[in-house]
Tab-separated table of C-alpha atoms and ligand atoms in Angstrom:
chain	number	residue	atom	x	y	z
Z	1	UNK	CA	-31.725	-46.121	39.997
Z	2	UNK	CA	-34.365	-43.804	41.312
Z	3	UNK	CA	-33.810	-41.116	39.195
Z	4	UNK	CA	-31.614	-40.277	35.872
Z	5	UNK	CA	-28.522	-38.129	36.581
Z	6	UNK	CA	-28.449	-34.108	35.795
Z	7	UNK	CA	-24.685	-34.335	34.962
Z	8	UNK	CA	-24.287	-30.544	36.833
Z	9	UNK	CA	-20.918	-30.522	38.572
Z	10	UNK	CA	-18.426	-27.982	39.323
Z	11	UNK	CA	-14.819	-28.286	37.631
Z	12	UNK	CA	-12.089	-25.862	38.659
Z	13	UNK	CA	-8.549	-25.068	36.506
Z	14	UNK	CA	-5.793	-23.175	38.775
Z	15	UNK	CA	-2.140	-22.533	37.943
Z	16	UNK	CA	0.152	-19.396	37.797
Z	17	UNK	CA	-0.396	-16.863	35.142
Z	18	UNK	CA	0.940	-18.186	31.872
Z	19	UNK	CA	0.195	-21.882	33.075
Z	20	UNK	CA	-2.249	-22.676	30.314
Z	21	UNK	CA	-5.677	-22.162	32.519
Z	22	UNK	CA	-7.359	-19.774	29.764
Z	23	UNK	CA	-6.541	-22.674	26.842
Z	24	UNK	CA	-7.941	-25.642	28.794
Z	25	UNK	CA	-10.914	-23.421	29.536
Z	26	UNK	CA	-11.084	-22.745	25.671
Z	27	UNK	CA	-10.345	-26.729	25.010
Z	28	UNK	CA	-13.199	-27.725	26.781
Z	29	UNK	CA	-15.584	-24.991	26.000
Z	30	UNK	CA	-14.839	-25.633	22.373
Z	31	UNK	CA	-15.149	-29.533	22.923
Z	32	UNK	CA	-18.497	-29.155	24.128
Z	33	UNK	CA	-19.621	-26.486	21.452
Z	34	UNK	CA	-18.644	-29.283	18.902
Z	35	UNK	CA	-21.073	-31.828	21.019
Z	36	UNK	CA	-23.886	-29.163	20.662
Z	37	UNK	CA	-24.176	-27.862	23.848
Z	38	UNK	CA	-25.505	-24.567	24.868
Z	39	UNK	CA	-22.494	-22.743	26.114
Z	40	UNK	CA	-21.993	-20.030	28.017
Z	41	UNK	CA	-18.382	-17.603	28.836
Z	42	UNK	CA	-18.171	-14.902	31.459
Z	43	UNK	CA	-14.909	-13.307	32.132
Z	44	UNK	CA	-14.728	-9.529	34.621
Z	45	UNK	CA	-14.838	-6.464	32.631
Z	46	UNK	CA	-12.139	-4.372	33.543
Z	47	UNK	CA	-14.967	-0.929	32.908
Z	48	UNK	CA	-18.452	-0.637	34.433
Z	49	UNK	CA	-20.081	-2.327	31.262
Z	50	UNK	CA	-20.831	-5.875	30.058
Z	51	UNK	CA	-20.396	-6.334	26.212
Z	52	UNK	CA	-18.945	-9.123	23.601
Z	53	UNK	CA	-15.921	-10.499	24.081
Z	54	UNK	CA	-13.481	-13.113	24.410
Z	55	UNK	CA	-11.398	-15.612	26.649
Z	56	UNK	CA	-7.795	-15.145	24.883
Z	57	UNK	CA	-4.897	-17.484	25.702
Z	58	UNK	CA	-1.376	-15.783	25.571
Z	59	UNK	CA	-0.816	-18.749	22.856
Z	60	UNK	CA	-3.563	-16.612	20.641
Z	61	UNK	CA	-6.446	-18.918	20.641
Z	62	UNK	CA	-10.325	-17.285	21.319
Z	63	UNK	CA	-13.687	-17.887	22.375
Z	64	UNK	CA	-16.575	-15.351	22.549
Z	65	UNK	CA	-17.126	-14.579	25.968
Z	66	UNK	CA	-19.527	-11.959	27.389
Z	67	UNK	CA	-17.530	-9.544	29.916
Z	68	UNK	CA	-19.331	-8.433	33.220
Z	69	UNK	CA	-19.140	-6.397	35.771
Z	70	UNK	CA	-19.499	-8.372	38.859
Z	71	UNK	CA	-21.940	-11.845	39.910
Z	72	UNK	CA	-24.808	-10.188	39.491
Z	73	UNK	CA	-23.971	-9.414	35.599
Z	74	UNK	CA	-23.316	-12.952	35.597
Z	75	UNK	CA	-26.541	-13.926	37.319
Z	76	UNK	CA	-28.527	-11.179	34.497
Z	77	UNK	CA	-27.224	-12.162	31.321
Z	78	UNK	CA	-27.010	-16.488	32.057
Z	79	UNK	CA	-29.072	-18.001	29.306
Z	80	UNK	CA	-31.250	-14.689	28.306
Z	81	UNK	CA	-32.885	-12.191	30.315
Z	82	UNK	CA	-34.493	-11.458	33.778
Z	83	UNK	CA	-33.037	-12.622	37.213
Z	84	UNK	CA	-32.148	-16.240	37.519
Z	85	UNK	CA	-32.002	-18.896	39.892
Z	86	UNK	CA	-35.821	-17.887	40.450
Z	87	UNK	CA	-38.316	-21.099	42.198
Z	88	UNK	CA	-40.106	-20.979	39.242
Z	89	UNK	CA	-37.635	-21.184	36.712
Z	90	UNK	CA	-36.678	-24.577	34.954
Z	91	UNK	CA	-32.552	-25.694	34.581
Z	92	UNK	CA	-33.749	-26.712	30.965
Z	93	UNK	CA	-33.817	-22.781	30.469
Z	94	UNK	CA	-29.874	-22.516	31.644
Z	95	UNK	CA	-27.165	-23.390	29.266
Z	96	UNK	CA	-25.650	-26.900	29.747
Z	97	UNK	CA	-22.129	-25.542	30.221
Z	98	UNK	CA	-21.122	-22.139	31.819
Z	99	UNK	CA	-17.334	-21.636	31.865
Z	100	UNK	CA	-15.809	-18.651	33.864
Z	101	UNK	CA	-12.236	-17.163	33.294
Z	102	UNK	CA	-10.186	-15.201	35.608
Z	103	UNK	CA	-12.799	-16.490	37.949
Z	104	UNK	CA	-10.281	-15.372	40.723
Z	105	UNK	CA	-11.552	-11.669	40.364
Z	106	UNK	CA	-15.090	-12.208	41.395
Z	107	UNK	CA	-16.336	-11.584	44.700
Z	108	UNK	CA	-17.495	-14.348	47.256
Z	109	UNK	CA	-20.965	-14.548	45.406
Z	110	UNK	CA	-19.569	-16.486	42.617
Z	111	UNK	CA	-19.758	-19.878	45.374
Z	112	UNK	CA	-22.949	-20.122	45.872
Z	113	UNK	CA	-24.136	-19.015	41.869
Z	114	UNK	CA	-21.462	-22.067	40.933
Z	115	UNK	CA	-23.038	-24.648	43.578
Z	116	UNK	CA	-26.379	-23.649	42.633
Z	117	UNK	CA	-25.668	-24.119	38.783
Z	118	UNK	CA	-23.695	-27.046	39.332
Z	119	UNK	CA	-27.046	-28.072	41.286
Z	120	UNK	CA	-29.304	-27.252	38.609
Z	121	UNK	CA	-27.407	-30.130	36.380
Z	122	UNK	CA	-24.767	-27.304	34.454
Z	123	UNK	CA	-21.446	-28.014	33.857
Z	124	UNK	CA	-19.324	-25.316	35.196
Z	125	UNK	CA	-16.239	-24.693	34.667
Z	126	UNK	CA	-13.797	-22.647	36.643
Z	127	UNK	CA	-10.678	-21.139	35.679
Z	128	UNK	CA	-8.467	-18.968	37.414
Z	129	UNK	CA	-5.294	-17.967	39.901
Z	130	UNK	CA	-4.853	-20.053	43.023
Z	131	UNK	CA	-2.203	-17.679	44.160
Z	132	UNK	CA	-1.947	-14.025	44.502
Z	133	UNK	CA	1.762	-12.213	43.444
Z	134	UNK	CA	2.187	-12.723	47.339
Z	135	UNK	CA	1.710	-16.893	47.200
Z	136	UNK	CA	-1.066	-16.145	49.177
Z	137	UNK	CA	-4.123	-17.863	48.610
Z	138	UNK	CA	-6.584	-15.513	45.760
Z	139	UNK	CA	-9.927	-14.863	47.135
Z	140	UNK	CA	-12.766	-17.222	46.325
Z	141	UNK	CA	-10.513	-19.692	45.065
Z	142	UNK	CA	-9.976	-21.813	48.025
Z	143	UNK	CA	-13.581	-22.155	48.889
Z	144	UNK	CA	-14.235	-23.087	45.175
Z	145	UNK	CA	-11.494	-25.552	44.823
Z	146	UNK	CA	-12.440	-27.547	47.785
Z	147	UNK	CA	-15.540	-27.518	46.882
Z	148	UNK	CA	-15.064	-28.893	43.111
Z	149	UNK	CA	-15.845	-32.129	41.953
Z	150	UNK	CA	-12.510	-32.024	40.079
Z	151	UNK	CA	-9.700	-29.938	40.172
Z	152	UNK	CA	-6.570	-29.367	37.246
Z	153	UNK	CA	-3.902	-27.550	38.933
Z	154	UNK	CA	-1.378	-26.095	36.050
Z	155	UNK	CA	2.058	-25.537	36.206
Z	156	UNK	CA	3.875	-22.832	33.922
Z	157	UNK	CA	7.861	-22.856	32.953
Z	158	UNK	CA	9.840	-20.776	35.577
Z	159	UNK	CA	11.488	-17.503	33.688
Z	160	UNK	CA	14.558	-17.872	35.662
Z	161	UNK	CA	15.248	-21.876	35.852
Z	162	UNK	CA	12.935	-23.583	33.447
Z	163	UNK	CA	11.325	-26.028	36.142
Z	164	UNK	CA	8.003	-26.217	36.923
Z	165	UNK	CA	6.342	-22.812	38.058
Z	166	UNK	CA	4.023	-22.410	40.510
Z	167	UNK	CA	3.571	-18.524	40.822
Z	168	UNK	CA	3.279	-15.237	39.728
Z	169	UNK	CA	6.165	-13.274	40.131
Z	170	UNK	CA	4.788	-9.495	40.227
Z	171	UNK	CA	7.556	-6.878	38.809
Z	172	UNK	CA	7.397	-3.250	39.046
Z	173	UNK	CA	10.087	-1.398	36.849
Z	174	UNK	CA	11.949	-4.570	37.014
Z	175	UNK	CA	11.988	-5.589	40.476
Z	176	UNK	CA	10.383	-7.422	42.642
Z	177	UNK	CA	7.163	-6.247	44.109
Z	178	UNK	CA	6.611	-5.936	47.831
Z	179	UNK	CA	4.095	-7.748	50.462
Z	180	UNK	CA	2.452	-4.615	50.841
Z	181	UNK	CA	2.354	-3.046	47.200
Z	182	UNK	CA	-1.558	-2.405	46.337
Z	183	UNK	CA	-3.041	-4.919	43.784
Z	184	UNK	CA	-3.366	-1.736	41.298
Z	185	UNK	CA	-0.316	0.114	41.117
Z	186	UNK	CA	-1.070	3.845	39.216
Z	187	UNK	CA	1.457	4.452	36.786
Z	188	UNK	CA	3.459	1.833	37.469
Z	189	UNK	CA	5.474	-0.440	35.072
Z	190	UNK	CA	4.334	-3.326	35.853
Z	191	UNK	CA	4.562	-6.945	34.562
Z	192	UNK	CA	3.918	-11.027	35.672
Z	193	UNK	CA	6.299	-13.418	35.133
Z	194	UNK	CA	6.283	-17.335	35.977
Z	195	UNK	CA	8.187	-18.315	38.825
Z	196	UNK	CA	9.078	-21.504	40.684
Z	197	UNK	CA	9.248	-21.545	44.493
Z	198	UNK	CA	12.641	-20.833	44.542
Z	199	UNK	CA	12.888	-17.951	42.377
Z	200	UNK	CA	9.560	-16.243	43.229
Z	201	UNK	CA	10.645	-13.580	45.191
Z	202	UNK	CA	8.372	-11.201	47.750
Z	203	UNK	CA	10.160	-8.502	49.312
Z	204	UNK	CA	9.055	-7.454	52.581
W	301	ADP	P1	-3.059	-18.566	31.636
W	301	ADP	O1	-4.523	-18.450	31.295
W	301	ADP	O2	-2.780	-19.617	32.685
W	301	ADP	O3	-2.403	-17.243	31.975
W	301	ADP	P2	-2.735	-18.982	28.805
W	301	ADP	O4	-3.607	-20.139	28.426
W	301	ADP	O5	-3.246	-17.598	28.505
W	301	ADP	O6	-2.305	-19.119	30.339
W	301	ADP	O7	-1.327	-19.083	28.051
W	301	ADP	C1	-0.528	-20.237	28.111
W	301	ADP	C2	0.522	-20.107	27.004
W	301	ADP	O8	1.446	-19.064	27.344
W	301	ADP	C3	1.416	-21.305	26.835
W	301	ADP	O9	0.824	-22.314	26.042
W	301	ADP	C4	2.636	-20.710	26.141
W	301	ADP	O10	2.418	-20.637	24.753
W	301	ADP	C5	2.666	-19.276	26.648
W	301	ADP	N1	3.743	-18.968	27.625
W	301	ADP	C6	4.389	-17.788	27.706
W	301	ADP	N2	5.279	-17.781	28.743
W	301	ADP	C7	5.190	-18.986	29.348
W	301	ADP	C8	5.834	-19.592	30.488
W	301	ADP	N3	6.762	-18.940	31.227
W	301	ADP	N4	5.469	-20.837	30.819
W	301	ADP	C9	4.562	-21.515	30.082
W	301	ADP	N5	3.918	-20.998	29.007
W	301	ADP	C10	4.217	-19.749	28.623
């Protein structure tokens, strides 16, 4: 052997909403707390500011997580101050594990900050939608999942049948949202539910 091996890799968790991503994320962050690693948890912030939070499973269980804004909040705030990813500055300084929910939400940036951390011998892992309320493919997902050294793809229990689920069914008031409803919906009643393929429904 020529030289001894960093261990950074790339690990991605997908599956419908209620599909268990957030508590395998928390499993394995808390997994490697217990082995002493430096850890660090980024989710979006849904307002313009970073601050404390955490990664919360519908099932109730938490980790502190810090909540940003966009990559470059993730970038600012990995493993202390000042920008990252610098020539000059050594992976010792970067945590050994950063784990990312909703991961999904982030714009195409997030690739090459995961391949370069992966790179720089981190553990990162990944969790978020494959699938949009459409069934369509979620933004940087694809291009993260293939290219992943491994890849857990969850399944949820379908509302209506009780088989495997796949996807998000989007409801507004009750009913099925259509192709072309915007992502953020004003004033809407709106709520997820898990769906196989046969009973996720997008109306047209
Ligand atoms: P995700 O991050 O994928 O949305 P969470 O980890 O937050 O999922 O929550 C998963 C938990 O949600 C399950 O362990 C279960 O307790 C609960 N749950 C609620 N509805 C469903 C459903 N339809 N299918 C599976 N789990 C569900």
């Amino acid at each position: 052997l020529k030289s001894p091996y960093s261990g950074g890799h790339l690990e991605v968790i997908v599956g419908p909403m209620f599909s268990g991503k957030s508590e395998e994320l928390i499993r394995r962050v808390t997994r490697a707390v217990i082995a002493r690693q430096r850890v660090q948890v980024f989710k979006p912030a849904i307002d313009d500011r970073y601050h404390e939070s955490a990664v919360a499973s519908h099932a109730g269980r938490t980790v502190g997580a810090l909540a940003v804004r966009d990559v470059a909040g993730i970038r600012a705030h990995l493993s202390g101050e000042g920008p990252l990813l610098t020539a000059s500055r050594a992976p010792a300084e970067l945590p050994d594990v950063v784990g990312i929910d909703e991961v999904q939400f982030f714009g195409p940036e997030i690739v090459p900050l995961a391949l370069h951390l992966a790179d720089a011998g981190v553990r990162v892992i990944l969790a978020g939608l494959d699938l949009d309320f459409r069934a369509e493919p979620f933004g940087c997902m694809p291009d993260l999942l293939a290219r992943a050294e491994s890849v857990e793809k969850l399944t949820a229990i379908c509302t209506e049948c009780g088989a495997p689920a796949t996807r998000s069914q989007r409801l507004i008031g009750g009913e099925p949202a259509r192709f072309d409803d915007p992502v953020v919906l004003v004033g809407a009643q709106e709520s997820y539910e898990a769906r196989c393929r046969v009973h996720h429904v997008v109306l047209p």
